[in-house]
Short mmCIF file of C-alpha atoms in Angstrom, two decimals:
data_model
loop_
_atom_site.label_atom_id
_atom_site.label_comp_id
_atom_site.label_asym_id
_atom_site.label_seq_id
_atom_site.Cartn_x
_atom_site.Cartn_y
_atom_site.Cartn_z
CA UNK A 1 -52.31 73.93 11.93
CA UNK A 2 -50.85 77.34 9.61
CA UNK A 3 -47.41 77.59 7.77
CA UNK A 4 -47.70 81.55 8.17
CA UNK A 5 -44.76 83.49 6.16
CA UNK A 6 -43.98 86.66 7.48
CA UNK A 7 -41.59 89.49 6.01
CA UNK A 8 -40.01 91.38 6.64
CA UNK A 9 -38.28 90.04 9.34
CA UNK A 10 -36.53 92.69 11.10
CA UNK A 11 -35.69 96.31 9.60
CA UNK A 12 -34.37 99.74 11.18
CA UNK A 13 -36.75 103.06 9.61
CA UNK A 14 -36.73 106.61 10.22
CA UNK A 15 -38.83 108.75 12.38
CA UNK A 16 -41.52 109.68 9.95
CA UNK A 17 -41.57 106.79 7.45
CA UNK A 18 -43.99 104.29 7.08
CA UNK A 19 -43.46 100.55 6.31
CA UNK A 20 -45.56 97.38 5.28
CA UNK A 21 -45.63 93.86 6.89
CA UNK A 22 -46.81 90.87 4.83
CA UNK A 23 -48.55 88.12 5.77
CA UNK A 24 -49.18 84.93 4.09
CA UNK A 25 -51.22 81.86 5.05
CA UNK A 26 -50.42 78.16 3.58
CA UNK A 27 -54.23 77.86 3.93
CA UNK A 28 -57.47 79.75 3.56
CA UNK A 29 -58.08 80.85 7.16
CA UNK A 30 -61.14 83.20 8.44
CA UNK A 31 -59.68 84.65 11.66
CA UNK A 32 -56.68 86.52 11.00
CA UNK A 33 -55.40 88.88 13.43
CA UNK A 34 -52.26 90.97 14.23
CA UNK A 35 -50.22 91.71 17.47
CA UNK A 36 -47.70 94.13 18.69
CA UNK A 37 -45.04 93.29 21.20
CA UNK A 38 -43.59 96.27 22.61
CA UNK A 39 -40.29 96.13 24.75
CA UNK A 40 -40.75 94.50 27.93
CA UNK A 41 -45.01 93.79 27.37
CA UNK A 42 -47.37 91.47 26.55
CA UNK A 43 -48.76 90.47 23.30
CA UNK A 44 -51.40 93.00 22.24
CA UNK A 45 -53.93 92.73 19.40
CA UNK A 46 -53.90 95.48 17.08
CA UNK A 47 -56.92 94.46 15.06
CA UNK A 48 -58.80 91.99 13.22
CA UNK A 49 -58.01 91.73 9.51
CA UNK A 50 -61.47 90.88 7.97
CA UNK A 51 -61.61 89.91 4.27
CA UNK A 52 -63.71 91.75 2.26
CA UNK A 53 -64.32 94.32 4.92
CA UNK A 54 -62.56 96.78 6.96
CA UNK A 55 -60.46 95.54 9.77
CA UNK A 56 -61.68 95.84 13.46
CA UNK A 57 -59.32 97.58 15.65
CA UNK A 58 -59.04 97.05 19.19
CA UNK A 59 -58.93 100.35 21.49
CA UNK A 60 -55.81 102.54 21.58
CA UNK A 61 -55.16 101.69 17.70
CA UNK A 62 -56.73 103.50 14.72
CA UNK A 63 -57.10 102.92 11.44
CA UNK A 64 -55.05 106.12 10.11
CA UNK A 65 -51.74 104.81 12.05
CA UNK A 66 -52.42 101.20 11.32
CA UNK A 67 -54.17 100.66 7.88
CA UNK A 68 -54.41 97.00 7.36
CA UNK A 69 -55.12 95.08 4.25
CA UNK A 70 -56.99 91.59 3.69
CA UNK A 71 -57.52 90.96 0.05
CA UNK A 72 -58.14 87.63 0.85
CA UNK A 73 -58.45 84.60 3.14
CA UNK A 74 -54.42 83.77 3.07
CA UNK A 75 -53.08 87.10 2.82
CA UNK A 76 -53.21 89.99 4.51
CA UNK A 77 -50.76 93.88 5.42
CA UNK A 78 -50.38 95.90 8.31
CA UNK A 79 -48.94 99.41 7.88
CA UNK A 80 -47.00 100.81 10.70
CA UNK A 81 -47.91 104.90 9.50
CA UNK A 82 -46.05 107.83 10.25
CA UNK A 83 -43.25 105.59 12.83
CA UNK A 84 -42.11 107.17 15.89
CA UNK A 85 -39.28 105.48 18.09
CA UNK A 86 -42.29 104.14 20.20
CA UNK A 87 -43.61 102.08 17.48
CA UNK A 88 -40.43 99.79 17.96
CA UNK A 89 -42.19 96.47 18.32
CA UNK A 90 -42.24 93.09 17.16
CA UNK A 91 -45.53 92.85 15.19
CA UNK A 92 -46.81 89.25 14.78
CA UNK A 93 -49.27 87.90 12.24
CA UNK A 94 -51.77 85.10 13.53
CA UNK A 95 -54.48 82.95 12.59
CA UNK A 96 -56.87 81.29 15.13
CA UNK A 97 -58.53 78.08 14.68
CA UNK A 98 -62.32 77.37 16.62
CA UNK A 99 -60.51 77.20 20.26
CA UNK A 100 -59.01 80.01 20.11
CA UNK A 101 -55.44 78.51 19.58
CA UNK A 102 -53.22 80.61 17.22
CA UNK A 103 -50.75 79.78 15.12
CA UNK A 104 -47.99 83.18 14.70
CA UNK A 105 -45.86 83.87 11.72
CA UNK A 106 -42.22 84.61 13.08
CA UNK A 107 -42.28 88.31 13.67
CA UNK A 108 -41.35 91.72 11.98
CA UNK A 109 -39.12 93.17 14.37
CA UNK A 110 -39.15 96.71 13.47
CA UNK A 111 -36.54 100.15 15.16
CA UNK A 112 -37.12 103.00 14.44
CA UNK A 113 -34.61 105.93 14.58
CA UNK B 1 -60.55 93.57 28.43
CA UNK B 2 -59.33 90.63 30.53
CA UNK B 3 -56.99 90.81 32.82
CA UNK B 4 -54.27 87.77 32.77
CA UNK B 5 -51.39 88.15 34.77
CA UNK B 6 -48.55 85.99 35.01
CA UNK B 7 -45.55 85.53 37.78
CA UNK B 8 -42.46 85.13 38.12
CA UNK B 9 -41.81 87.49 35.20
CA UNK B 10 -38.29 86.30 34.97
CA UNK B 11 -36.97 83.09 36.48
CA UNK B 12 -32.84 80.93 36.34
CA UNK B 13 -32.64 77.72 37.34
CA UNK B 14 -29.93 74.98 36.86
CA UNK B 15 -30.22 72.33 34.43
CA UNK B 16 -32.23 69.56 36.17
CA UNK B 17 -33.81 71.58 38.48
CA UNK B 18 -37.67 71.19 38.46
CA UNK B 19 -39.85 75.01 38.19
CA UNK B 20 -43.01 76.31 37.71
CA UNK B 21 -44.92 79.79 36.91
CA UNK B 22 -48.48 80.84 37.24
CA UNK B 23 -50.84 82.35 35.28
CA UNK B 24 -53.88 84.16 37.10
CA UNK B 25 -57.56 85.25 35.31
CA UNK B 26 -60.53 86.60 35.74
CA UNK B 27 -62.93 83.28 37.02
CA UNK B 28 -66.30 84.99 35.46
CA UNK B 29 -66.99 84.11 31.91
CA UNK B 30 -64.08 81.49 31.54
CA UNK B 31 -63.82 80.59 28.19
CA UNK B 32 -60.39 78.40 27.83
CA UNK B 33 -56.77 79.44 28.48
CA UNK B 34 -53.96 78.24 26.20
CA UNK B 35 -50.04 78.07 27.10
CA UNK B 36 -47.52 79.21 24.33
CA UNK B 37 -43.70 78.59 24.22
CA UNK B 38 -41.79 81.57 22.67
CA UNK B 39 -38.18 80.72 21.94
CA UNK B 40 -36.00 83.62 20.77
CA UNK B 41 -36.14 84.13 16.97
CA UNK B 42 -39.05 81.98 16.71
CA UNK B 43 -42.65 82.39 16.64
CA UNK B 44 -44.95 81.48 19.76
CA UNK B 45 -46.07 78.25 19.33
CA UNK B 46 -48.87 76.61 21.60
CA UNK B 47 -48.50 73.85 24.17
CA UNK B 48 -51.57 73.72 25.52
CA UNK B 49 -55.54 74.54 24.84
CA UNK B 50 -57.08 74.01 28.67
CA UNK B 51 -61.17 74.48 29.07
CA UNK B 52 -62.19 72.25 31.97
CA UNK B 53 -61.84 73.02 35.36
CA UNK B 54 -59.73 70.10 36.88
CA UNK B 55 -58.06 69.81 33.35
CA UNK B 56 -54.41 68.66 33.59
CA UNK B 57 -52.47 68.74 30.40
CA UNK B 58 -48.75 67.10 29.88
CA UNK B 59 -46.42 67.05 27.37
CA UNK B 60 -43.17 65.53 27.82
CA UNK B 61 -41.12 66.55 31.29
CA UNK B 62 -44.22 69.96 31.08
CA UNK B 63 -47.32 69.68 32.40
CA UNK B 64 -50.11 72.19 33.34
CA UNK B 65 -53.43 72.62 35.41
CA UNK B 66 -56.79 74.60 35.37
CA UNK B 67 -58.71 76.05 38.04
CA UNK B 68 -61.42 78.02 36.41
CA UNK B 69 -62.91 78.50 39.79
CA UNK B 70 -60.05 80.13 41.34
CA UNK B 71 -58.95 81.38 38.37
CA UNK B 72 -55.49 80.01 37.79
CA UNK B 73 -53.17 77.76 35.99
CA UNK B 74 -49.69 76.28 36.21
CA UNK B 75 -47.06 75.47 34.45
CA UNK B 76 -44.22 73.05 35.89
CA UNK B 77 -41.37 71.64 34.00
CA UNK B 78 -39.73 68.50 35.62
CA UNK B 79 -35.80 68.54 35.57
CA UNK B 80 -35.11 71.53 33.06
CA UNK B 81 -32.71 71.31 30.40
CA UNK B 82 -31.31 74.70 28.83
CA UNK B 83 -33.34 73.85 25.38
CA UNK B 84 -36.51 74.92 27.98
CA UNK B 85 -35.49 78.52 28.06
CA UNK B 86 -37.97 80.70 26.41
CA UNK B 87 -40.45 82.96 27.15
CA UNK B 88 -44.09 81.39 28.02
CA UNK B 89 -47.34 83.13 27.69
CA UNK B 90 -50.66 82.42 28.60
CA UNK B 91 -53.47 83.60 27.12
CA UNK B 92 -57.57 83.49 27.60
CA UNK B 93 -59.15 83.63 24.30
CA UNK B 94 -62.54 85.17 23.47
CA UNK B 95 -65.43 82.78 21.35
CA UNK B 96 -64.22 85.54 18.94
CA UNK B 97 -60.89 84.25 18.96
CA UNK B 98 -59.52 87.45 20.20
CA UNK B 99 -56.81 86.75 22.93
CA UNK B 100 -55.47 88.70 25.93
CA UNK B 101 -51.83 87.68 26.74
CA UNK B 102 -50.26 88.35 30.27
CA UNK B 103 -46.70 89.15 30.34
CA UNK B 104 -45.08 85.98 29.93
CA UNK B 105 -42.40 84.31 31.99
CA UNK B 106 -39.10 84.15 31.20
CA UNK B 107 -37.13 81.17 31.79
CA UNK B 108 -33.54 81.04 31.65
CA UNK B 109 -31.87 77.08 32.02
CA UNK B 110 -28.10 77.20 32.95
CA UNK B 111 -25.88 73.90 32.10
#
């Protein structure tokens, strides 16, 4: 199992701003990966935050709107770029163990105005 | 990119009342399917890691079964108390560890 501390937690932004979620691991893990959770859908993976390297996005997210950061094997940042009202989401940090099973941080529930 | 659905998306029951929810996959290329409990303010959190056909999983008054063949799985909770309600998700991972969630069901338990 992962102790994964997430912040923030929840915050409200304006159209046009851009904001950073941090992510840290009690533990050195090698898959890290983050989610969004838009109103009323699933769970959807972003990307792939790979240490050392850049982070493997899945399609329908790019780098330029999501630049993610993984310094190194317990820490990691997603940046939410340039927020529209549609980028309200709870974004969730996870770490995956051999079977697949992830272990989430709590959440950044973000609005934006 | 799998497709995982899940049904009912919503469901109330009373307290005591026994209910279950499915979650549906592709069959091809099964790899395993996990079951996560999301309660409100908290993060998901898994119940159960299924990769055998037949497998039958149970923790407490919740249970689960695999058909890989068919490509399905329930969930059943025996005699639901209100601390039940939450949101559960399936999910089939990837040996990537890449997952693909369906919607989730959303349980409601009234006292």
């Amino acid at each position: 199992s992962a102790v994964i501390s997430q912040k923030p937690s929840r915050d409200i932004c304006q159209r046009g701003t851009s904001l950073t979620i941090q992510c840290q691991v009690d533990s050195q893990v090698t898959m890290m990966f983050w989610y969004r959770q838009q109103p009323g859908q699933s769970l959807t993976l972003i990307a792939t935050a790979n240490q050392g390297s850049e982070a493997t996005y899945e399609s329908g997210f790019v780098i330029d709107k999501f630049p993610i950061s993984r310094p190194n094997l317990t820490f990691s940042t997603l940046t939410v770029s340039n927020m529209s009202p549609e980028d309200s989401s709870i974004y969730l940090c996870s770490v995956g163990q051999g079977d697949g099973e992830l272990f989430f941080g709590e959440g950044s529930r973000l609005t934006v105005l | 990119i799998l497709n995982v659905e899940q049904s009912p998306q919503s469901l109330h029951v009373q307290e005591g009342d026994s209910t279950n929810f499915t979650c549906s996959f592709p069959s091809s290329n099964f790899y395993a399917l996990h079951w996560y409990r999301w309660e409100t303010a908290k993060s998901p959190e898994a119940l159960f890691v299924m990769t055998l056909n037949g497998d039958e999983k149970k923790k407490g008054r919740i249970s689960a079964t695999l058909n890989t063949k068919e490509g399905y799985s329930y969930l059943y909770i025996k005699g639901s108390q209100p601390e039940d309600s939450a949101t559960y998700l399936c999910a089939c991972p990837t040996n990537a560890g890449k997952s693909t969630f369906g919607d989730g069901t959303t349980l409601t338990v009234k006292p």
